[in-house]
PDB file of C-alpha atoms in Angstrom:
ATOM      1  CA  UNK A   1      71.216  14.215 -26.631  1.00  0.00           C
ATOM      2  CA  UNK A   2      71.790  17.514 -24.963  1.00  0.00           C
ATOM      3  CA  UNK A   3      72.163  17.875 -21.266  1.00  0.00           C
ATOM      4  CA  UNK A   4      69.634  20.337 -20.396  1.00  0.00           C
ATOM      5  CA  UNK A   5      69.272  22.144 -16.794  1.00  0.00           C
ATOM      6  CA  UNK A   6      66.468  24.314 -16.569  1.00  0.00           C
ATOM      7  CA  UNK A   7      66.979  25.708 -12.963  1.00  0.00           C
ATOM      8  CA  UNK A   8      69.833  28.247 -12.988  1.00  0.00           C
ATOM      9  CA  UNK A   9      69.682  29.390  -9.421  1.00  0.00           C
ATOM     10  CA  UNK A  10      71.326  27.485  -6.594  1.00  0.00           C
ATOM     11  CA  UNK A  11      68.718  26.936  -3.893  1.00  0.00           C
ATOM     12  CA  UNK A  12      67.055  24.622  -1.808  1.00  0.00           C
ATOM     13  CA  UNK A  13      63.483  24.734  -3.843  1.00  0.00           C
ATOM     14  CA  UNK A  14      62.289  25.737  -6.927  1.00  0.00           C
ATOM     15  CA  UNK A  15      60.242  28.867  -8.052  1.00  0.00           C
ATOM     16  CA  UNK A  16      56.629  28.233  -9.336  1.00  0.00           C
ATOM     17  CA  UNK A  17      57.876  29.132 -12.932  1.00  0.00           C
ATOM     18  CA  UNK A  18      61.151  26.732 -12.302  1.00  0.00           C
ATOM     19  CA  UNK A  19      58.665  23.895 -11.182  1.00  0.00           C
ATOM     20  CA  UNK A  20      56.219  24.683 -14.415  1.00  0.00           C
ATOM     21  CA  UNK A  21      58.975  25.045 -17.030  1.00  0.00           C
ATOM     22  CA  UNK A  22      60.639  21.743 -16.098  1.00  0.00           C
ATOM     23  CA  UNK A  23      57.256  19.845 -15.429  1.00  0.00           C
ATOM     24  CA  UNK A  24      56.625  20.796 -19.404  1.00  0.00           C
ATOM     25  CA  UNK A  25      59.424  19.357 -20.130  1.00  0.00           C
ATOM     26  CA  UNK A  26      59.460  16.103 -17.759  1.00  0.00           C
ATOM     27  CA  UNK A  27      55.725  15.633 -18.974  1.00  0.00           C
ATOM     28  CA  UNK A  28      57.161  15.572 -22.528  1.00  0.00           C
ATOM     29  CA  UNK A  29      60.325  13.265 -22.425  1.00  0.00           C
ATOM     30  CA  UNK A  30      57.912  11.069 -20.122  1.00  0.00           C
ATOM     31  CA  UNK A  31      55.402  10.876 -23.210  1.00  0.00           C
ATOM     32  CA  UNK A  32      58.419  10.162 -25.548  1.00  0.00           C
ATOM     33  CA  UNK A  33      59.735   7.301 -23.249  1.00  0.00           C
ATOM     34  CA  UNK A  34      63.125   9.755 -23.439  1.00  0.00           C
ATOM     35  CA  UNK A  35      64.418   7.943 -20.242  1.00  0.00           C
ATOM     36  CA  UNK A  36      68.276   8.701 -20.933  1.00  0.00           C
ATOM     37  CA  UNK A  37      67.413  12.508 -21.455  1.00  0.00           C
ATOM     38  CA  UNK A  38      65.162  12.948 -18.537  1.00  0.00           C
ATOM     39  CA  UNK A  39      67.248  11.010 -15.892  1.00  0.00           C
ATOM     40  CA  UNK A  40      70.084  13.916 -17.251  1.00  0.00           C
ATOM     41  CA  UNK A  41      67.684  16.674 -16.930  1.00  0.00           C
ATOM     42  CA  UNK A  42      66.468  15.393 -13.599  1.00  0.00           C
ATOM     43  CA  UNK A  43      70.434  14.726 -12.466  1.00  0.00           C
ATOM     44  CA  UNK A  44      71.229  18.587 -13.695  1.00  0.00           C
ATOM     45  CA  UNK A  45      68.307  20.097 -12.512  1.00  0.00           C
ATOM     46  CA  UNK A  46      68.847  18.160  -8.753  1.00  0.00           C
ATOM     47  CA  UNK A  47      72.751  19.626  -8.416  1.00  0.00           C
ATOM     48  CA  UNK A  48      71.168  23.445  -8.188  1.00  0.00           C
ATOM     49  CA  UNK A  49      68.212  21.837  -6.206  1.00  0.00           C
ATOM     50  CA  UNK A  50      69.295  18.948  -4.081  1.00  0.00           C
ATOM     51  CA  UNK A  51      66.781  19.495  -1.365  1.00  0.00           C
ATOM     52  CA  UNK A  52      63.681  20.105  -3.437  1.00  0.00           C
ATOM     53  CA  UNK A  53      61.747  16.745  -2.670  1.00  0.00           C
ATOM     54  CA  UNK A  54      59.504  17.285  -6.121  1.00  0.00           C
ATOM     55  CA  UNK A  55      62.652  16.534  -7.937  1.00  0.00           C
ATOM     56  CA  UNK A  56      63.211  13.479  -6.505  1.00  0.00           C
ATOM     57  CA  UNK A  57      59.241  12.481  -6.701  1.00  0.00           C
ATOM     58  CA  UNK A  58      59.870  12.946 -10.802  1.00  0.00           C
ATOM     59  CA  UNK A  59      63.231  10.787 -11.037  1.00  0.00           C
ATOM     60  CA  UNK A  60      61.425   8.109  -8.932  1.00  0.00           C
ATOM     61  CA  UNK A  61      58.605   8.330 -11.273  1.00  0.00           C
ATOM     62  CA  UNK A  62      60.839   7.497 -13.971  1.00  0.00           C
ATOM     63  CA  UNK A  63      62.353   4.492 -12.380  1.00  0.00           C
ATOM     64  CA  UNK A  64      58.809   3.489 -11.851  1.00  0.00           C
ATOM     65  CA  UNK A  65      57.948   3.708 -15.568  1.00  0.00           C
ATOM     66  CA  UNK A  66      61.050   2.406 -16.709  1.00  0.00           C
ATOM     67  CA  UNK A  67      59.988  -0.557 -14.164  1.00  0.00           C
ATOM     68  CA  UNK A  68      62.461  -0.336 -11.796  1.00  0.00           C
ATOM     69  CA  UNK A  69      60.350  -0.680  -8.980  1.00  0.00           C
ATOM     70  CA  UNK A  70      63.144  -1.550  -6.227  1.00  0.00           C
ATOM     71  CA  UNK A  71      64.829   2.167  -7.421  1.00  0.00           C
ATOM     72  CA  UNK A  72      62.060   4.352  -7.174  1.00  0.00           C
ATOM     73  CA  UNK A  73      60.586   2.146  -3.940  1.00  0.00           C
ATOM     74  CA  UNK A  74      63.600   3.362  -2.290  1.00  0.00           C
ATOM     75  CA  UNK A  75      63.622   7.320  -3.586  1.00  0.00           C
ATOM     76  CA  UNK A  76      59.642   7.544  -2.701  1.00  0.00           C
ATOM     77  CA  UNK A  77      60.544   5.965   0.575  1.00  0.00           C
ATOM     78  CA  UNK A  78      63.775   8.871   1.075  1.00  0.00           C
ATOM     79  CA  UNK A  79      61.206  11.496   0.020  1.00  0.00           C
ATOM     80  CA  UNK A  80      58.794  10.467   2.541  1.00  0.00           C
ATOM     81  CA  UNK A  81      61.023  10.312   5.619  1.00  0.00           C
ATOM     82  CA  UNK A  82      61.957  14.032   4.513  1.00  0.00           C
ATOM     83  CA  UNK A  83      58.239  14.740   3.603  1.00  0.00           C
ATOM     84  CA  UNK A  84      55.698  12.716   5.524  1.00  0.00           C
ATOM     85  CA  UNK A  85      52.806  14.096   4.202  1.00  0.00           C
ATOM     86  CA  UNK A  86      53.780  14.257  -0.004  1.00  0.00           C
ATOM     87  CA  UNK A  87      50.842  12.736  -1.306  1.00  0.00           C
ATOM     88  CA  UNK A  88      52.717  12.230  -5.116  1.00  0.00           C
ATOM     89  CA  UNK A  89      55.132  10.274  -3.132  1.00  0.00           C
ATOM     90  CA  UNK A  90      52.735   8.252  -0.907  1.00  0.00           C
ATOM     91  CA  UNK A  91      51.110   7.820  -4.476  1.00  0.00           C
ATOM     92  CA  UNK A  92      54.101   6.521  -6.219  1.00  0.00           C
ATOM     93  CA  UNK A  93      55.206   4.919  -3.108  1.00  0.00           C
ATOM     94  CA  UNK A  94      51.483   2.950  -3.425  1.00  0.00           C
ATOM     95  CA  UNK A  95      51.587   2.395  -6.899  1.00  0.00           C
ATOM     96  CA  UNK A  96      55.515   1.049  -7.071  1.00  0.00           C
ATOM     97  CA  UNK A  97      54.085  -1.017  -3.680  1.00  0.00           C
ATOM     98  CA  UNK A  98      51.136  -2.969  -6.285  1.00  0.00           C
ATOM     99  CA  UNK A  99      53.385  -3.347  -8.598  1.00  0.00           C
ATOM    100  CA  UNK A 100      55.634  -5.176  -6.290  1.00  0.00           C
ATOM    101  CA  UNK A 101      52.895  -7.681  -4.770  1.00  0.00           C
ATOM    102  CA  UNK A 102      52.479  -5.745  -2.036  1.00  0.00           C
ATOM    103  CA  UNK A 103      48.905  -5.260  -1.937  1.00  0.00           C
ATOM    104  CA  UNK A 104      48.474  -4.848   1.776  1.00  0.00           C
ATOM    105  CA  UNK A 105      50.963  -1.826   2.376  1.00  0.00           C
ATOM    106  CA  UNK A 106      49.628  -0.458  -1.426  1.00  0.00           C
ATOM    107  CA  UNK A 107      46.239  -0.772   0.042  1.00  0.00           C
ATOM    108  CA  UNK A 108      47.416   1.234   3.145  1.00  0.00           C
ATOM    109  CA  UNK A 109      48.908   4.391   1.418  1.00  0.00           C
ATOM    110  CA  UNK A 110      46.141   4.661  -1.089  1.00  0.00           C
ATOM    111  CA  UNK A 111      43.320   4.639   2.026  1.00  0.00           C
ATOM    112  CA  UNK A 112      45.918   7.420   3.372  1.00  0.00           C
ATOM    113  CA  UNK A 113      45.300   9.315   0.499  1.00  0.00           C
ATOM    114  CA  UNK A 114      41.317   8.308  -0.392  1.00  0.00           C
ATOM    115  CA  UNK A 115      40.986   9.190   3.030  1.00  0.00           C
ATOM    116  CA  UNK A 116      42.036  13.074   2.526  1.00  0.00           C
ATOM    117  CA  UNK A 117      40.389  16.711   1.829  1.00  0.00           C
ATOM    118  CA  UNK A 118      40.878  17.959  -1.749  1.00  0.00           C
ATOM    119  CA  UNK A 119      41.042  21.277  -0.351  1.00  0.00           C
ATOM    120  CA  UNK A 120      43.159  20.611   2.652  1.00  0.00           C
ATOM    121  CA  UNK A 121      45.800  18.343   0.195  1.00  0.00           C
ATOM    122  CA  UNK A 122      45.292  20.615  -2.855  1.00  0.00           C
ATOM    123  CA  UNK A 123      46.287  23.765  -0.882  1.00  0.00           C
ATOM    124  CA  UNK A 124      49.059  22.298   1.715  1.00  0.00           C
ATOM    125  CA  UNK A 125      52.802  22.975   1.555  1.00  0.00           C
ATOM    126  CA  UNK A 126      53.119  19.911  -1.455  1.00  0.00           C
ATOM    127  CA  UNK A 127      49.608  20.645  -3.229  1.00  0.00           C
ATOM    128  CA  UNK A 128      48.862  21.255  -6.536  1.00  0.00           C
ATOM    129  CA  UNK A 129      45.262  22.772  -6.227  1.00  0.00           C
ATOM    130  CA  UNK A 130      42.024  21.349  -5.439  1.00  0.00           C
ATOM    131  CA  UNK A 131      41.574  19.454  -8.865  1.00  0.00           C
ATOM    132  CA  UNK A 132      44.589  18.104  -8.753  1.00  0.00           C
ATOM    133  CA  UNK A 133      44.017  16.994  -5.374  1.00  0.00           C
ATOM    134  CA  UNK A 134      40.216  15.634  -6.334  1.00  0.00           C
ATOM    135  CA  UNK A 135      42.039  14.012  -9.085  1.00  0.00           C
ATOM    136  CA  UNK A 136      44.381  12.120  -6.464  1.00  0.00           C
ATOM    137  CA  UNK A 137      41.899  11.253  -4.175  1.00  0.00           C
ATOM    138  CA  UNK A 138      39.513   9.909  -7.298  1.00  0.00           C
ATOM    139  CA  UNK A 139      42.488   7.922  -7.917  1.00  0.00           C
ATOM    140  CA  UNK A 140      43.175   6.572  -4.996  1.00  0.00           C
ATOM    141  CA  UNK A 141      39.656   4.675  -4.695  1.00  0.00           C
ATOM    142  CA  UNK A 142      40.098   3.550  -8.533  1.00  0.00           C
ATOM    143  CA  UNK A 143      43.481   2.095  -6.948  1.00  0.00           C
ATOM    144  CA  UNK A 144      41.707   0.099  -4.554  1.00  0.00           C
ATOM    145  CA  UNK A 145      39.176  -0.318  -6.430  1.00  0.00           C
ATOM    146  CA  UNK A 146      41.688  -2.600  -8.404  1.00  0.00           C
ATOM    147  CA  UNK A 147      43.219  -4.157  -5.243  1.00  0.00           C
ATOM    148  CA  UNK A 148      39.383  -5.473  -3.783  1.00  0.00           C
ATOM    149  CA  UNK A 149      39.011  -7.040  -7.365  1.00  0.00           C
ATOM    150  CA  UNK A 150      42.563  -8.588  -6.712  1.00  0.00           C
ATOM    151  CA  UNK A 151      41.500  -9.817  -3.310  1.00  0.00           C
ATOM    152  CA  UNK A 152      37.988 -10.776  -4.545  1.00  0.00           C
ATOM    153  CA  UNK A 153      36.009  -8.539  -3.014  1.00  0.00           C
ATOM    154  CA  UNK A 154      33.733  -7.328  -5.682  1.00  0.00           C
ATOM    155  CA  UNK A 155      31.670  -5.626  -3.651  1.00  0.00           C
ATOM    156  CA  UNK A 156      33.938  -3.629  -1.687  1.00  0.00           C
ATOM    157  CA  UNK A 157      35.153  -2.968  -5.622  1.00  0.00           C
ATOM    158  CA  UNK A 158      32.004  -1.751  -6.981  1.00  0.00           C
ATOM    159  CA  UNK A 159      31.796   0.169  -3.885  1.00  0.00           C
ATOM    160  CA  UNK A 160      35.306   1.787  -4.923  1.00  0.00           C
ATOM    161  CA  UNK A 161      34.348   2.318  -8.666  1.00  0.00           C
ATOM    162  CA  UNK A 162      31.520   4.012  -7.798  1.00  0.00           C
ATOM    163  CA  UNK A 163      33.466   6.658  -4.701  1.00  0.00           C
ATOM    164  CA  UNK A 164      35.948   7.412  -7.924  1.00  0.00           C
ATOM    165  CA  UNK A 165      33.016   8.277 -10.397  1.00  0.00           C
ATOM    166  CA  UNK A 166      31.186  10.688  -7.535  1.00  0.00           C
ATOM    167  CA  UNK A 167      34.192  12.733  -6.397  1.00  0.00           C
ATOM    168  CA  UNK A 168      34.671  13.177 -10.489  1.00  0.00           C
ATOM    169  CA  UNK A 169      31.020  14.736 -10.850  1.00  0.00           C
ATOM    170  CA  UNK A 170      33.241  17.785  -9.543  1.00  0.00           C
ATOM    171  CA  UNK A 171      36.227  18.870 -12.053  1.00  0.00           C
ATOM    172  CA  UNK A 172      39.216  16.915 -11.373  1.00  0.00           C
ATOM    173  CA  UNK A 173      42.903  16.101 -13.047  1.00  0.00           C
ATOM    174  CA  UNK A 174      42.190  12.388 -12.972  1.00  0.00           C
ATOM    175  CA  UNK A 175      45.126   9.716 -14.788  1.00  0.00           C
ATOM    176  CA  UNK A 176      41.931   7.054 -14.691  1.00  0.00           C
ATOM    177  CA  UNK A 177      39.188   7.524 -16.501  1.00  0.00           C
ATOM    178  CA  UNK A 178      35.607   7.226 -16.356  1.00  0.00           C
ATOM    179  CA  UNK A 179      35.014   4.714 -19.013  1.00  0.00           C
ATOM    180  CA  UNK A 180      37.638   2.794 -17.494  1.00  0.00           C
ATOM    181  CA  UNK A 181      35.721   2.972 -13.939  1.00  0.00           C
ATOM    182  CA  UNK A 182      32.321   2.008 -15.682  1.00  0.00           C
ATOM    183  CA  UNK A 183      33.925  -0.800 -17.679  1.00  0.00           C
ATOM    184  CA  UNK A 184      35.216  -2.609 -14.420  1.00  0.00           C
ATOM    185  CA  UNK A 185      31.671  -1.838 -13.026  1.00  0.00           C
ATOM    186  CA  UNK A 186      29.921  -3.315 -15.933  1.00  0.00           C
ATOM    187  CA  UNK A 187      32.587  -6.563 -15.740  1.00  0.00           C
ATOM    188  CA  UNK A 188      31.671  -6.918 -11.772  1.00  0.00           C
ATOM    189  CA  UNK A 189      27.636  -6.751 -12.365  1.00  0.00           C
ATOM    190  CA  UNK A 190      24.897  -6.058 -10.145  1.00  0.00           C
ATOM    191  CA  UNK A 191      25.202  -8.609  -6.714  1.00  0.00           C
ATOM    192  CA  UNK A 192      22.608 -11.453  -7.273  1.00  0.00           C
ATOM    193  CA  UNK A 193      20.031  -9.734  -4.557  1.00  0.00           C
ATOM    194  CA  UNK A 194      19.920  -6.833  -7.186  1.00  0.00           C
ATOM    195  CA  UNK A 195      19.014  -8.429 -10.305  1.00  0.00           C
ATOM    196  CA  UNK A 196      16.026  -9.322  -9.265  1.00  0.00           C
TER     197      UNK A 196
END
């Protein structure tokens, strides 16, 4: 393995081109389950960067995939005391939350988030655009979507399944998808007043 540090300024954040060239490059060792090589990228690219939160979003990501929740619980949790309004760390703060059990507090930060603008969240100092934003919101209800079904409320579910498949009739970046929205739609069924 090479150690590889893509920023090569010292600064608090990094430039647009910084953020793409190293979010190629996370997105790849992700895909490739490279965990040793990211966390060095991550480590290198954080010494010239230490303040830029995004970083630290990315590293806890990793824990998170690597499943160590308790990790990245903590790092999302850092990032957010810095960065109140992230939404990819109130994300992966919710999602490392579920994965934990903790359904109500998940349930919380993903409302937080369903509950937002696209074009307020996809344009604000941590947004990505408004598709990306869609996308996060779209994901959000497909999130709680999954927590009703957990809690048994089906309807509430559907109800979930079916916010997620609207805000998509718009072009989003969504990590669900739709067949994946319909298929827990077609598993919950009509509610017995319907099929009639």
């Amino acid at each position: 393995m090479t150690r590889e540090v893509l920023v090569k300024q010292t600064h608090a954040t990094l430039s647009d081109a910084e953020k793409r060239r190293i979010s190629k490059r996370i997105d790849a060792l992700f895909a490739e389950a490279q965990w040793g090589e990211l966390d060095q990228l991550l480590s290198g690219s954080l010494r010239g960067t230490s303040d830029d939160h995004w970083l630290h979003v990315r590293r806890a990501d990793a824990w998170y995939a690597q499943g160590k929740y308790a990790r990245a619980e903590r790092l999302f949790q850092q990032v957010l005391q810095a960065m109140p309004r992230c939404p990819l760390a109130r994300w992966g703060l919710a999602n490392t939350r579920m994965a934990r059990g903790n359904a109500e507090d998940a349930r919380k930060l993903f409302l937080s988030l369903a509950r937002q603008k696209p074009e307020v969240m996809g344009a604000g100092a941590c947004g990505e655009g408004v598709r990306w934003a869609r996308g996060l919101v779209a994901d959000a209800h497909f999130r709680l979507g999954q927590l009703e079904e957990q809690a048994g409320a089906m309807a509430a579910a559907r109800r979930r399944y079916q916010a997620y498949l609207r805000i998509l009739q718009q072009p989003a970046f969504s990590l669900e998808s739709r067949k994946a929205a319909n298929t827990r739609l077609r598993a919950l069924g009509l509610p017995k007043q319907a099929r009639r």
